PDB file of C-alpha atoms in Angstrom:
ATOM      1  CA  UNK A 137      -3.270   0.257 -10.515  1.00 74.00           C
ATOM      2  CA  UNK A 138      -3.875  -0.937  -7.262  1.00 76.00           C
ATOM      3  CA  UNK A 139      -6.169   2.371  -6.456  1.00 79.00           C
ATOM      4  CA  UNK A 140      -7.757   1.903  -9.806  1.00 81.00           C
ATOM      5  CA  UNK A 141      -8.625  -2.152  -8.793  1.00 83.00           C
ATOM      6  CA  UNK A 142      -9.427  -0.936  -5.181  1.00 83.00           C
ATOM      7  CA  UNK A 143     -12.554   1.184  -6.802  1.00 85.00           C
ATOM      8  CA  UNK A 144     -13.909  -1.319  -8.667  1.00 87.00           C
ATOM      9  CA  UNK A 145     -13.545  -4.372  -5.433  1.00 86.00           C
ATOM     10  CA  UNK A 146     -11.362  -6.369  -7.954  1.00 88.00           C
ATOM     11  CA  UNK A 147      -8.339  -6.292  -5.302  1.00 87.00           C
ATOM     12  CA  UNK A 148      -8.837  -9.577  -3.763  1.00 89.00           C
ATOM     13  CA  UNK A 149      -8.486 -11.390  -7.298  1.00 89.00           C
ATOM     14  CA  UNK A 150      -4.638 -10.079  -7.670  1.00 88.00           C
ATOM     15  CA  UNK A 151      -4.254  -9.957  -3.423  1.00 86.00           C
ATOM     16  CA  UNK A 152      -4.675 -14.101  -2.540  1.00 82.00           C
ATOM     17  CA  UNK A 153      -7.272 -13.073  -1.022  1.00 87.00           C
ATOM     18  CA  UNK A 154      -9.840 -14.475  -3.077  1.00 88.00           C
ATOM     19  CA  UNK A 155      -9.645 -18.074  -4.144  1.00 89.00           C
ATOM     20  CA  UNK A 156     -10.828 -19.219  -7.305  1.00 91.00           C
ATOM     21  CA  UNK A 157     -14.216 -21.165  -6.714  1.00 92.00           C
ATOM     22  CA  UNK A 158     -14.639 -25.240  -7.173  1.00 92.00           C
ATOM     23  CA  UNK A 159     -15.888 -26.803 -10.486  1.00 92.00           C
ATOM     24  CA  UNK A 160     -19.173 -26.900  -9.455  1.00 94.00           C
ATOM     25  CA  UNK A 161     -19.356 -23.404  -7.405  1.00 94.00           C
ATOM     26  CA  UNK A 162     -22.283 -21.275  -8.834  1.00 94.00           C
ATOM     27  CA  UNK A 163     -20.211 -18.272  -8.727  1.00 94.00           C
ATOM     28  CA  UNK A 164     -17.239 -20.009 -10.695  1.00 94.00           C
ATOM     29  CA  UNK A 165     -18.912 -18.143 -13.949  1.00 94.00           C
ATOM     30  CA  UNK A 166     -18.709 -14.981 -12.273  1.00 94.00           C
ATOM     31  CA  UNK A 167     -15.335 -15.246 -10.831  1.00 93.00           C
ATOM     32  CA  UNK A 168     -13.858 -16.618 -14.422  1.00 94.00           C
ATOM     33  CA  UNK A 169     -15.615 -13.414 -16.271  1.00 94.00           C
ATOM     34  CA  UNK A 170     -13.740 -10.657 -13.551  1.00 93.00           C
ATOM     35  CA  UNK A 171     -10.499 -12.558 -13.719  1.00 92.00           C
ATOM     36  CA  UNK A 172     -10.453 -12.686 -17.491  1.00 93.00           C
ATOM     37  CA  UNK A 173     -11.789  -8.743 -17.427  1.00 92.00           C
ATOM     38  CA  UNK A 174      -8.605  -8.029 -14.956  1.00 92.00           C
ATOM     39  CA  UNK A 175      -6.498  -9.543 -17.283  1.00 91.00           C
ATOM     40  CA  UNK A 176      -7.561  -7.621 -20.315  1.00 91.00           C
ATOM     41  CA  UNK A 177      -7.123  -4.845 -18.036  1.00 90.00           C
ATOM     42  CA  UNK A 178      -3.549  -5.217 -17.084  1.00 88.00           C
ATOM     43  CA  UNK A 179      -2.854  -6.347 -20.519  1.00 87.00           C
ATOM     44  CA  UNK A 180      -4.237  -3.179 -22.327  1.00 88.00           C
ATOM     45  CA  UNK A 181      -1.995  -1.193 -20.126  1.00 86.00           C
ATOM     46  CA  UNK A 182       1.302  -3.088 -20.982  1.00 85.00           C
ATOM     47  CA  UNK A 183       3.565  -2.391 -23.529  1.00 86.00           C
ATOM     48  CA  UNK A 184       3.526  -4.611 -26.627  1.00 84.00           C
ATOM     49  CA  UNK A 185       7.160  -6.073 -25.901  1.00 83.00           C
ATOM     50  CA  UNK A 186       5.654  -7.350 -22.543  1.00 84.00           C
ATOM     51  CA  UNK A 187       2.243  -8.336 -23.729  1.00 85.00           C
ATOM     52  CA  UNK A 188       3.810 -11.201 -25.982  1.00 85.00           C
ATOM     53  CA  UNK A 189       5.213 -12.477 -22.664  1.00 87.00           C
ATOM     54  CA  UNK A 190       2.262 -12.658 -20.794  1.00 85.00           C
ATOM     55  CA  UNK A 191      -0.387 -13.567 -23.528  1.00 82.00           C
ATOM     56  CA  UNK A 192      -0.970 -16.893 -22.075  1.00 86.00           C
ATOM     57  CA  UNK A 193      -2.052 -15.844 -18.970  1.00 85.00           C
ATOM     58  CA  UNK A 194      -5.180 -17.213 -17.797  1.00 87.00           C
ATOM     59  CA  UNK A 195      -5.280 -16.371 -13.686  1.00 90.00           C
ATOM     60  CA  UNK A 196      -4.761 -12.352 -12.613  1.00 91.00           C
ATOM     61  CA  UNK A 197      -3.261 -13.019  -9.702  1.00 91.00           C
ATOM     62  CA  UNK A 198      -0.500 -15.004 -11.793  1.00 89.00           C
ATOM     63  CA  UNK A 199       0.156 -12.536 -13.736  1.00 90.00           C
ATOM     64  CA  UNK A 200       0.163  -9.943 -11.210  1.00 89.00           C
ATOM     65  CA  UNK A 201       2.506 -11.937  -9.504  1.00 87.00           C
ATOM     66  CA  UNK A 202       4.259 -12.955 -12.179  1.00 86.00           C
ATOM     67  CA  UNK A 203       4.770  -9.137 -12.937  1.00 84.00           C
ATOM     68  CA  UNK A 204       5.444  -7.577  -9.501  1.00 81.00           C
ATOM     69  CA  UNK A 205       8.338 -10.283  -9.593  1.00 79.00           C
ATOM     70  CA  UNK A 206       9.594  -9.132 -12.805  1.00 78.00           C
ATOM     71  CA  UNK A 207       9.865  -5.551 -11.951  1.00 73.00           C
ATOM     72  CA  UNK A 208       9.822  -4.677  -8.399  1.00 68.00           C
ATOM     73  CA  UNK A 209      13.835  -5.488  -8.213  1.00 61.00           C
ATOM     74  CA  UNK A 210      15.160  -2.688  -7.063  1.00 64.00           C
ATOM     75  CA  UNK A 211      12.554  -1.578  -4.960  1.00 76.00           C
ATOM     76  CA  UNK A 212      14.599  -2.099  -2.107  1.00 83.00           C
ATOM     77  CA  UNK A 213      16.717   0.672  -2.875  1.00 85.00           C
ATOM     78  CA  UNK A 214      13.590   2.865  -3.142  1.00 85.00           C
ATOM     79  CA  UNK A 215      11.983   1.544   0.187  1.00 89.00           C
ATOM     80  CA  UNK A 216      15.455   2.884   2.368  1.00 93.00           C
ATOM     81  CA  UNK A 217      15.912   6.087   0.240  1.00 93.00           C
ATOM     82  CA  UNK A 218      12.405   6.733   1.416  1.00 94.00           C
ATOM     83  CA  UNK A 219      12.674   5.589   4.979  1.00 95.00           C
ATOM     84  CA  UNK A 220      15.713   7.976   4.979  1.00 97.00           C
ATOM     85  CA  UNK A 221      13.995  10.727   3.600  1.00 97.00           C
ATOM     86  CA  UNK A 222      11.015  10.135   6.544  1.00 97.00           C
ATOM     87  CA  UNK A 223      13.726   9.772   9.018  1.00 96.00           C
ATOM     88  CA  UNK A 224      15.833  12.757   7.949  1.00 97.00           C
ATOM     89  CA  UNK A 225      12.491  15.173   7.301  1.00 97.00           C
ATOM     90  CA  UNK A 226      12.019  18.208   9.950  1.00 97.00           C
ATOM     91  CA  UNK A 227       9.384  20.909  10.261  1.00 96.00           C
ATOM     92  CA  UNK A 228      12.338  23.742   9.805  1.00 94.00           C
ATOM     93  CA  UNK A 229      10.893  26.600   7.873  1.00 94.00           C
ATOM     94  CA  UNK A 230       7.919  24.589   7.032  1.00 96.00           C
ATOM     95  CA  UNK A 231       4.655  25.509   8.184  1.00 96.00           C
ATOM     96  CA  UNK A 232       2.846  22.022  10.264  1.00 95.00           C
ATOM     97  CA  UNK A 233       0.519  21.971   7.351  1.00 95.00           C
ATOM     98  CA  UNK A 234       3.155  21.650   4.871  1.00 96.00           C
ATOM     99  CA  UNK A 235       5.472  19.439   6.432  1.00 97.00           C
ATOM    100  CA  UNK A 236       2.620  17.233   7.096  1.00 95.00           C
ATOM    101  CA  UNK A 237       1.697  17.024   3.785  1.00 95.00           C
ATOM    102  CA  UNK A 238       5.592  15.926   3.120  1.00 96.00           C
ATOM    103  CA  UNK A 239       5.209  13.305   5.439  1.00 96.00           C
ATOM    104  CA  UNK A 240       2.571  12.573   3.916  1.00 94.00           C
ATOM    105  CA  UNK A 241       3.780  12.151   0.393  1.00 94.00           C
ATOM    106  CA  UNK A 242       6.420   9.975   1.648  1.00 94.00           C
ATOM    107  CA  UNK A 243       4.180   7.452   3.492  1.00 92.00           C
ATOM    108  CA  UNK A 244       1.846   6.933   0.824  1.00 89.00           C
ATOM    109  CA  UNK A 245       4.535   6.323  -1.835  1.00 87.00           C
ATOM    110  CA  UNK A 246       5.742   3.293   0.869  1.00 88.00           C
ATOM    111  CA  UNK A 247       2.595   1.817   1.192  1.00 85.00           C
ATOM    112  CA  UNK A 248       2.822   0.895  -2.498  1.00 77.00           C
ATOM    113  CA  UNK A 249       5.938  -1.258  -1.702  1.00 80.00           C
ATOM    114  CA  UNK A 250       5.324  -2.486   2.071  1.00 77.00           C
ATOM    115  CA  UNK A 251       3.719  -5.806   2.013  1.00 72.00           C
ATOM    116  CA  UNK A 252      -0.181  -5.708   3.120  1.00 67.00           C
ATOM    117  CA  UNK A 253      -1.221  -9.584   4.739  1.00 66.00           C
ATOM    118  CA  UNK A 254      -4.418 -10.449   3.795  1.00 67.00           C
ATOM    119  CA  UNK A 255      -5.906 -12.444   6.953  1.00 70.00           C
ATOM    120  CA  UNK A 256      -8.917 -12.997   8.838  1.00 71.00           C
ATOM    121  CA  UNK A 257      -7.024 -13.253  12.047  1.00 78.00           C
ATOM    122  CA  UNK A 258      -6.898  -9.291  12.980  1.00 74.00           C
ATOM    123  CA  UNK A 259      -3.151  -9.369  12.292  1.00 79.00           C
ATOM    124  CA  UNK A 260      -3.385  -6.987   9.751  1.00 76.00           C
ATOM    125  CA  UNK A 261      -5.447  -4.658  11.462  1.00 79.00           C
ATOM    126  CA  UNK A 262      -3.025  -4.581  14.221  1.00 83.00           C
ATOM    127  CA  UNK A 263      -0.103  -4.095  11.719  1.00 82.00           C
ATOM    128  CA  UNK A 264      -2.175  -1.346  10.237  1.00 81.00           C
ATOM    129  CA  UNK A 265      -2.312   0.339  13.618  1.00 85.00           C
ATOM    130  CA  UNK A 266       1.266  -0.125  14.541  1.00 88.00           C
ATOM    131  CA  UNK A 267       1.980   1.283  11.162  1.00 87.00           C
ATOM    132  CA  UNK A 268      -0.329   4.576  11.943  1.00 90.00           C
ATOM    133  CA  UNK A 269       1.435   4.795  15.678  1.00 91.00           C
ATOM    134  CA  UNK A 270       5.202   5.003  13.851  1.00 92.00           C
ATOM    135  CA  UNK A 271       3.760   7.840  11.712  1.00 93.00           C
ATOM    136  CA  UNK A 272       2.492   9.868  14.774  1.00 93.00           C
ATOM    137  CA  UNK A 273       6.395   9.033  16.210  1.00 94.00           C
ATOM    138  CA  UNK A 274       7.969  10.112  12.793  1.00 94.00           C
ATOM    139  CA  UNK A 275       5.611  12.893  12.630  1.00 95.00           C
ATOM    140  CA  UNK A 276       6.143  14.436  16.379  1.00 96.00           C
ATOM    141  CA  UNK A 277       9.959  14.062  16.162  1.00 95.00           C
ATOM    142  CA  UNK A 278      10.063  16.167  12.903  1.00 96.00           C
ATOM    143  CA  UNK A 279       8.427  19.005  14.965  1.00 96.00           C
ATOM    144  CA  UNK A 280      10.372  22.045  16.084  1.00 96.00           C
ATOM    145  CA  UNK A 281      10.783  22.810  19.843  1.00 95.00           C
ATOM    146  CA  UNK A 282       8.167  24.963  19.748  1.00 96.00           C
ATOM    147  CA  UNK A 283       5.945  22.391  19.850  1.00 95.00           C
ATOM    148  CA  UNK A 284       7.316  20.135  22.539  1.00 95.00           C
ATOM    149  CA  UNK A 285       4.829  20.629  25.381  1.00 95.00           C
ATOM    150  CA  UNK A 286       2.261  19.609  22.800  1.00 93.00           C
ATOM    151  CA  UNK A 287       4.554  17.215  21.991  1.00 93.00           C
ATOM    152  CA  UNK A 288       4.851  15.813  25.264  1.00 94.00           C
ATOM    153  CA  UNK A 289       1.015  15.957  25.793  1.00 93.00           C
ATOM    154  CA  UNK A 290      -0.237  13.931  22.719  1.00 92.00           C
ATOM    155  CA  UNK A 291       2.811  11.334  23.906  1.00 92.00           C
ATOM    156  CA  UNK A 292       1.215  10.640  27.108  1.00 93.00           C
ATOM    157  CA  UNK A 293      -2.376   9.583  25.199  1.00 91.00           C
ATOM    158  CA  UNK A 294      -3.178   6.389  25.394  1.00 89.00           C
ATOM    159  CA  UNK A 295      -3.872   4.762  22.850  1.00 86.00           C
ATOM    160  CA  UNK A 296      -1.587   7.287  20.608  1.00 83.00           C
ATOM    161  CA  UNK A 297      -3.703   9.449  18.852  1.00 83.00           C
ATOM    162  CA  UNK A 298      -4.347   9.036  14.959  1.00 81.00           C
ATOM    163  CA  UNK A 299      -2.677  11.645  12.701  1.00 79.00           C
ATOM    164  CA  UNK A 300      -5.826  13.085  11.389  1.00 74.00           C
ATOM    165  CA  UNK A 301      -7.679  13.914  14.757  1.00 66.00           C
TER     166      UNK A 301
END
């Protein structure tokens, strides 16, 4: 969902990011037309048990809070098992491609439950990178010992390299 709202620049309705305009805004007609079109949205995708509980709804970012609340208990759980699979990963018997694209797998499914600030301060561009520099350190240590004196180069880069160079 959040891929599919991403696309179509309707993220910042559901994120806080994007504050509903004043009375007398002339984009207040605009903004009222995409929140009531991401409602219909996440309401055509629901089930029709939780559509009578929600059928009121008239802000997106309500709901979507409203919903995240509902069911991401448990997610917890999920986030360790996750970090322990990351932690726990190693390039034995796997070519660097393939346990790369492990790694991979892993981090994306977290970034669907790690919290993402919205600011205008640069703190989440600094979390962002901090987040990509703990990859490149989960990444590296997964690597057999045939790889330490690359190992040991791409440690002594400064800044840390990204992943994808």
């Amino acid at each position: 969902m959040i891929i599919a709202l991403r696309a179509r620049n309707k993220l910042p309705f559901i994120d806080g990011s994007l504050d509903k305009p004043g009375e007398d805004d002339p984009l207040r007609e605009r903004w009222e037309r995409c929140n009531s079109t991401l409602i219909a949205w996440m309401f055509n995708t629901m089930e029709e048990s939780l559509q009578a509980t929600v059928a009121y709804a008239i802000d997106a970012k309500n709901l979507w809070d409203d919903l995240k609340e509902r069911y991401s208990e448990g997610n917890q759980s999920r986030v360790f098992q996750i970090k322990t699979e990351i932690c726990l990963l190693k390039q034995e018997g796997l070519s660097v491609r393939e346990y790369y694209g492990k790694l991979k797998m892993l981090w994306d499914e977290l970034e669907v439950y790690l919290e993402h600030p919205g600011c205008s301060c640069g703190a989440s561009a600094t979390i962002s990178a901090q987040r990509e520099t703990e990859k490149s350190f989960q990444f590296l240590m997964g690597l057999t010992s045939e790889f330490n004196t690359i190992r040991s180069t791409i440690l002594s880069i400064e800044p840390m390299p990204n992943l994808n160079k």
